[in-house]
mmCIF file of C-alpha atoms in Angstrom:
data_model
loop_
_atom_site.group_PDB
_atom_site.id
_atom_site.type_symbol
_atom_site.label_atom_id
_atom_site.label_comp_id
_atom_site.label_asym_id
_atom_site.label_seq_id
_atom_site.Cartn_x
_atom_site.Cartn_y
_atom_site.Cartn_z
ATOM 1 C CA MET A 1 -3.894 -4.488 9.899
ATOM 2 C CA LEU A 2 -8.022 -4.242 9.709
ATOM 3 C CA VAL A 3 -9.438 -3.308 13.587
ATOM 4 C CA ARG A 4 -12.300 -5.617 14.695
ATOM 5 C CA ALA A 5 -14.686 -3.921 13.662
ATOM 6 C CA ASP A 6 -13.597 -3.846 9.930
ATOM 7 C CA ARG A 7 -12.527 -7.224 9.674
ATOM 8 C CA VAL A 8 -16.084 -8.924 10.419
ATOM 9 C CA GLY A 9 -18.002 -5.989 8.457
ATOM 10 C CA PHE A 10 -14.811 -7.192 5.759
ATOM 11 C CA ALA A 11 -15.621 -10.853 5.772
ATOM 12 C CA ARG A 12 -19.059 -10.565 5.858
ATOM 13 C CA LEU A 13 -19.102 -8.108 2.811
ATOM 14 C CA ILE A 14 -15.947 -10.507 0.570
ATOM 15 C CA ALA A 15 -18.375 -13.244 0.737
ATOM 16 C CA TYR A 16 -21.065 -11.366 -1.045
ATOM 17 C CA ALA A 17 -18.637 -10.471 -4.139
ATOM 18 C CA ARG A 18 -18.241 -11.250 -7.311
ATOM 19 C CA ASP A 19 -14.735 -12.855 -7.104
ATOM 20 C CA PRO A 20 -13.876 -12.619 -3.700
ATOM 21 C CA ASP A 21 -9.737 -13.263 -4.485
ATOM 22 C CA ASN A 22 -10.063 -10.660 -7.386
ATOM 23 C CA THR A 23 -7.474 -7.890 -5.770
ATOM 24 C CA ASP A 24 -9.320 -4.502 -6.544
ATOM 25 C CA GLN A 25 -12.446 -6.440 -5.209
ATOM 26 C CA ARG A 26 -11.054 -7.143 -2.268
ATOM 27 C CA ALA A 27 -9.483 -3.222 -1.432
ATOM 28 C CA LEU A 28 -12.547 -2.562 -2.230
ATOM 29 C CA ALA A 29 -14.318 -4.236 0.641
ATOM 30 C CA CYS A 30 -12.274 -3.499 2.866
ATOM 31 C CA ILE A 31 -13.163 0.646 2.253
ATOM 32 C CA LEU A 32 -16.775 -0.079 2.384
ATOM 33 C CA SER A 33 -16.727 -2.026 5.407
ATOM 34 C CA HIS A 34 -15.118 0.882 7.280
ATOM 35 C CA ARG A 35 -16.196 3.668 5.486
ATOM 36 C CA CYS A 36 -19.844 5.243 6.303
ATOM 37 C CA ASN A 37 -22.589 6.258 3.690
ATOM 38 C CA CYS A 38 -25.117 7.860 5.138
ATOM 39 C CA PRO A 39 -26.684 11.433 3.800
ATOM 40 C CA ASP A 40 -26.050 13.080 7.245
ATOM 41 C CA THR A 41 -23.142 11.413 7.938
ATOM 42 C CA PRO A 42 -19.651 13.391 9.051
ATOM 43 C CA TYR A 43 -17.937 14.687 6.322
ATOM 44 C CA ARG A 44 -14.611 13.037 7.165
ATOM 45 C CA GLN A 45 -16.585 9.196 7.862
ATOM 46 C CA ALA A 46 -18.191 8.949 3.693
ATOM 47 C CA LEU A 47 -17.451 6.567 1.180
ATOM 48 C CA GLY A 48 -17.091 10.316 -1.590
ATOM 49 C CA LEU A 49 -19.245 8.136 -3.838
ATOM 50 C CA ASP A 50 -23.124 9.674 -4.704
ATOM 51 C CA GLU A 51 -26.123 6.802 -3.628
ATOM 52 C CA ALA A 52 -25.933 5.689 -7.086
ATOM 53 C CA GLU A 53 -22.156 5.915 -7.988
ATOM 54 C CA LEU A 54 -22.327 2.947 -4.204
ATOM 55 C CA ARG A 55 -25.426 1.413 -5.927
ATOM 56 C CA ALA A 56 -23.842 0.607 -9.341
ATOM 57 C CA VAL A 57 -20.696 -0.917 -7.460
ATOM 58 C CA LEU A 58 -22.814 -2.943 -5.275
ATOM 59 C CA ALA A 59 -23.915 -4.336 -8.005
ATOM 60 C CA GLU A 60 -21.603 -4.813 -10.326
ATOM 61 C CA TYR A 61 -19.450 -6.340 -7.791
ATOM 62 C CA PHE A 62 -21.536 -7.743 -5.195
ATOM 63 C CA PRO A 63 -24.699 -8.090 -6.477
ATOM 64 C CA VAL A 64 -26.559 -10.242 -3.224
ATOM 65 C CA LEU A 65 -25.999 -7.040 -1.618
ATOM 66 C CA ALA A 66 -27.294 -4.931 -4.538
ATOM 67 C CA ALA A 67 -30.141 -6.574 -3.981
ATOM 68 C CA ASP A 68 -33.672 -4.459 -2.818
ATOM 69 C CA TRP A 69 -30.831 -1.742 -2.225
ATOM 70 C CA PRO A 70 -33.369 0.998 0.202
ATOM 71 C CA ASP A 71 -32.255 4.355 -0.581
ATOM 72 C CA GLY A 72 -30.568 6.478 1.594
ATOM 73 C CA GLY A 73 -29.670 2.559 2.965
ATOM 74 C CA CYS A 74 -26.828 2.640 5.227
ATOM 75 C CA LEU A 75 -23.940 0.045 4.401
ATOM 76 C CA ARG A 76 -22.430 -0.206 7.717
ATOM 77 C CA HIS A 77 -26.013 -1.212 8.951
ATOM 78 C CA ARG A 78 -26.677 -3.876 6.215
ATOM 79 C CA LEU A 79 -23.274 -5.653 7.277
ATOM 80 C CA GLY A 80 -23.734 -5.453 10.941
ATOM 81 C CA LEU A 81 -21.709 -2.353 11.856
ATOM 82 C CA ALA A 82 -22.507 0.637 13.773
ATOM 83 C CA CYS A 83 -22.970 4.066 11.886
ATOM 84 C CA HIS A 84 -20.690 6.248 11.501
ATOM 85 C CA HIS A 85 -23.077 8.848 11.915
ATOM 86 C CA GLU A 86 -24.697 8.665 14.852
ATOM 87 C CA ALA A 87 -20.836 9.384 16.819
ATOM 88 C CA PRO A 88 -19.480 12.531 14.735
ATOM 89 C CA PRO A 89 -15.440 13.307 15.321
ATOM 90 C CA PRO A 90 -13.951 15.780 16.812
ATOM 91 C CA GLY A 91 -12.920 19.057 15.119
ATOM 92 C CA HIS A 92 -16.069 18.023 12.807
ATOM 93 C CA GLY A 93 -17.139 21.055 10.975
ATOM 94 C CA ARG A 94 -14.067 23.379 11.228
ATOM 95 C CA PHE A 95 -13.689 24.220 8.257
ATOM 96 C CA SER A 96 -16.570 24.578 5.087
ATOM 97 C CA ALA A 97 -18.299 22.702 3.374
ATOM 98 C CA SER A 98 -17.145 24.657 0.218
ATOM 99 C CA LEU A 99 -14.172 24.308 0.365
ATOM 100 C CA LEU A 100 -13.458 20.962 1.458
ATOM 101 C CA GLU A 101 -15.476 20.454 -1.746
ATOM 102 C CA GLN A 102 -13.152 21.719 -3.893
ATOM 103 C CA GLU A 103 -10.319 20.366 -1.946
ATOM 104 C CA GLU A 104 -12.006 16.799 -3.252
ATOM 105 C CA GLN A 105 -12.571 17.926 -6.319
ATOM 106 C CA ASP A 106 -9.057 19.165 -7.363
ATOM 107 C CA LEU A 107 -7.500 15.933 -5.715
ATOM 108 C CA CYS A 108 -9.887 13.978 -7.645
ATOM 109 C CA ARG A 109 -8.844 15.784 -11.217
ATOM 110 C CA LEU A 110 -5.232 14.575 -10.360
ATOM 111 C CA PHE A 111 -5.687 11.408 -9.873
ATOM 112 C CA LEU A 112 -8.120 11.026 -12.756
ATOM 113 C CA THR A 113 -5.452 12.954 -15.002
ATOM 114 C CA HIS A 114 -3.052 10.344 -13.728
ATOM 115 C CA ALA A 115 -5.490 7.647 -14.355
ATOM 116 C CA ALA A 116 -4.302 4.010 -16.387
ATOM 117 C CA ASP A 117 -7.814 3.850 -17.541
ATOM 118 C CA SER A 118 -11.705 4.970 -17.956
ATOM 119 C CA GLY A 119 -12.895 2.634 -16.744
ATOM 120 C CA ILE A 120 -14.593 2.404 -13.475
ATOM 121 C CA TRP A 121 -12.043 1.065 -10.352
ATOM 122 C CA PRO A 122 -10.480 4.827 -11.461
ATOM 123 C CA VAL A 123 -13.098 6.850 -10.622
ATOM 124 C CA VAL A 124 -14.001 4.384 -7.077
ATOM 125 C CA PHE A 125 -10.674 4.702 -5.859
ATOM 126 C CA ALA A 126 -10.199 8.223 -7.113
ATOM 127 C CA ARG A 127 -13.729 10.068 -5.394
ATOM 128 C CA SER A 128 -12.692 7.793 -1.819
ATOM 129 C CA ILE A 129 -8.671 8.735 -1.620
ATOM 130 C CA ALA A 130 -9.540 11.799 -2.166
ATOM 131 C CA ARG A 131 -11.969 11.790 0.552
ATOM 132 C CA ALA A 132 -9.919 10.066 2.631
ATOM 133 C CA CYS A 133 -6.768 12.341 1.941
ATOM 134 C CA MET A 134 -9.693 14.772 4.516
ATOM 135 C CA GLU A 135 -8.360 13.488 7.380
ATOM 136 C CA PRO A 136 -5.851 13.539 9.586
ATOM 137 C CA GLN A 137 -4.486 9.933 10.192
ATOM 138 C CA HIS A 138 -2.262 7.595 7.587
ATOM 139 C CA LEU A 139 -4.433 7.745 4.451
ATOM 140 C CA TRP A 140 -4.316 3.981 4.157
ATOM 141 C CA MET A 141 -6.086 3.790 8.011
ATOM 142 C CA SER A 142 -8.677 6.596 7.070
ATOM 143 C CA LEU A 143 -9.819 4.269 3.610
ATOM 144 C CA GLY A 144 -10.105 1.004 6.095
ATOM 145 C CA LEU A 145 -7.007 -0.507 4.236
ATOM 146 C CA GLU A 146 -4.678 -3.194 5.712
ATOM 147 C CA GLY A 147 -0.967 -0.919 5.745
ATOM 148 C CA ARG A 148 0.474 1.381 3.136
ATOM 149 C CA ALA A 149 1.721 -1.605 0.517
ATOM 150 C CA GLN A 150 -2.189 -1.837 -0.050
ATOM 151 C CA LEU A 151 -2.930 2.245 -1.195
ATOM 152 C CA SER A 152 0.284 1.860 -2.734
ATOM 153 C CA ALA A 153 -0.538 -0.949 -4.780
ATOM 154 C CA ILE A 154 -3.851 0.534 -5.775
ATOM 155 C CA LEU A 155 -1.656 3.561 -7.140
ATOM 156 C CA VAL A 156 0.709 1.309 -8.723
ATOM 157 C CA ARG A 157 -2.259 -0.284 -10.446
ATOM 158 C CA HIS A 158 -4.869 2.310 -11.323
ATOM 159 C CA PHE A 159 -2.585 5.723 -10.918
ATOM 160 C CA PRO A 160 0.993 4.400 -12.453
ATOM 161 C CA ALA A 161 1.403 7.998 -14.445
ATOM 162 C CA LEU A 162 1.498 9.564 -10.502
ATOM 163 C CA VAL A 163 3.218 7.227 -8.432
ATOM 164 C CA ALA A 164 5.874 7.579 -10.765
ATOM 165 C CA ARG A 165 6.293 11.218 -10.672
ATOM 166 C CA ASN A 166 6.990 10.284 -6.901
ATOM 167 C CA ASP A 167 10.632 9.203 -6.634
ATOM 168 C CA HIS A 168 11.540 9.529 -3.378
ATOM 169 C CA ASP A 169 8.904 7.875 -1.655
ATOM 170 C CA MET A 170 7.257 11.046 -0.609
ATOM 171 C CA ARG A 171 3.895 10.016 2.102
ATOM 172 C CA TRP A 172 1.109 9.980 -0.919
ATOM 173 C CA LYS A 173 -0.780 12.465 0.940
ATOM 174 C CA LYS A 174 1.888 14.495 1.077
ATOM 175 C CA PHE A 175 2.921 14.345 -2.289
ATOM 176 C CA PHE A 176 -0.800 14.863 -3.302
ATOM 177 C CA TYR A 177 -1.001 18.120 -1.916
ATOM 178 C CA LYS A 178 2.305 19.217 -2.922
ATOM 179 C CA LEU A 179 1.529 18.156 -6.842
ATOM 180 C CA LEU A 180 -1.265 20.606 -5.928
ATOM 181 C CA CYS A 181 0.895 23.206 -4.165
ATOM 182 C CA ASP A 182 2.680 23.190 -7.542
ATOM 183 C CA GLU A 183 0.412 23.960 -10.271
ATOM 184 C CA GLU A 184 -0.582 27.038 -7.854
ATOM 185 C CA LYS A 185 2.142 28.419 -7.080
ATOM 186 C CA VAL A 186 1.880 27.918 -3.556
ATOM 187 C CA TRP A 187 5.166 26.813 -1.634
ATOM 188 C CA THR A 188 5.581 27.335 2.113
ATOM 189 C CA CYS A 189 8.869 25.398 3.498
ATOM 190 C CA LYS A 190 12.155 27.631 3.680
ATOM 191 C CA ALA A 191 14.468 25.131 2.589
ATOM 192 C CA SER A 192 16.245 24.862 -0.359
ATOM 193 C CA SER A 193 15.979 21.506 -0.628
ATOM 194 C CA CYS A 194 13.863 18.220 1.029
ATOM 195 C CA GLU A 195 16.753 16.707 2.268
ATOM 196 C CA ILE A 196 17.781 19.185 4.480
ATOM 197 C CA CYS A 197 13.784 20.517 6.183
ATOM 198 C CA PRO A 198 13.224 20.358 10.249
ATOM 199 C CA HIS A 199 9.504 18.228 8.942
ATOM 200 C CA HIS A 200 11.334 15.570 6.075
ATOM 201 C CA SER A 201 10.134 12.901 8.763
ATOM 202 C CA GLU A 202 6.803 13.759 8.456
ATOM 203 C CA CYS A 203 7.139 14.434 4.696
ATOM 204 C CA TYR A 204 8.921 10.381 3.865
ATOM 205 C CA VAL A 205 8.813 7.027 4.925
ATOM 206 C CA THR A 206 13.019 5.936 6.320
ATOM 207 C CA SER A 207 13.969 2.338 5.490
ATOM 208 C CA PRO A 208 15.936 1.623 8.351
ATOM 209 C CA PRO A 209 19.222 -0.960 7.670
ATOM 210 C CA GLY A 210 18.712 -4.478 7.378
ATOM 211 C CA ASN A 211 14.999 -6.172 7.354
ATOM 212 C CA ALA A 212 13.318 -3.249 9.737
ATOM 213 C CA PRO A 213 10.461 -2.607 8.589
ATOM 214 C CA ALA A 214 9.370 1.595 7.033
ATOM 215 C CA VAL A 215 8.896 3.600 10.308
ATOM 216 C CA VAL A 216 6.120 5.381 8.693
ATOM 217 C CA PRO A 217 5.490 9.118 10.007
ATOM 218 C CA PRO A 218 1.822 9.726 11.028
ATOM 219 C CA GLU A 219 -0.586 11.063 8.311
ATOM 220 C CA GLY A 220 -0.405 9.330 5.126
#
């Protein structure tokens, strides 16, 4: 569920959308209204899109908002919201920028290798999701989405081959990093299988019996 400030930003942003009922434009509106695009913003709050890319996305899907867009302008300020760079998160700067950039590039490559097509949507979502993976929250929360189901729907639409590989419903962020570790042949878990690993609940979404909602542990 969107927090109050994000609901306000989303409503203002979706009012400018070329097609307010389009599923991808609504998901992008959640992300754009939640995350900050200032050049000097803390890394973890960034959109993952550079100035030219953001300008192109706004011109394509939110054309009224894109009109007279200032260089280095903050989208959240344009929506009447506080800019995240005004309150750097605790622990910012723990890792070197070069290490984080390499990690982000590896994640982007993973997504785009599994993209359903070569259009703009896979690129926009790959960049945003990869950047949000740097944060400790649920991935859907870091993106400003309404829930894990909305994140899963984005992945199904644009990265179906990647989704197909997650056949045991591992949490998305854990799953992405597991694939990267598999590529590099880096394995740290000593359990003979995931099912008996003591950290199983941290990696997988558990589905309780009956109609109770699934329990989703932190970070994913």
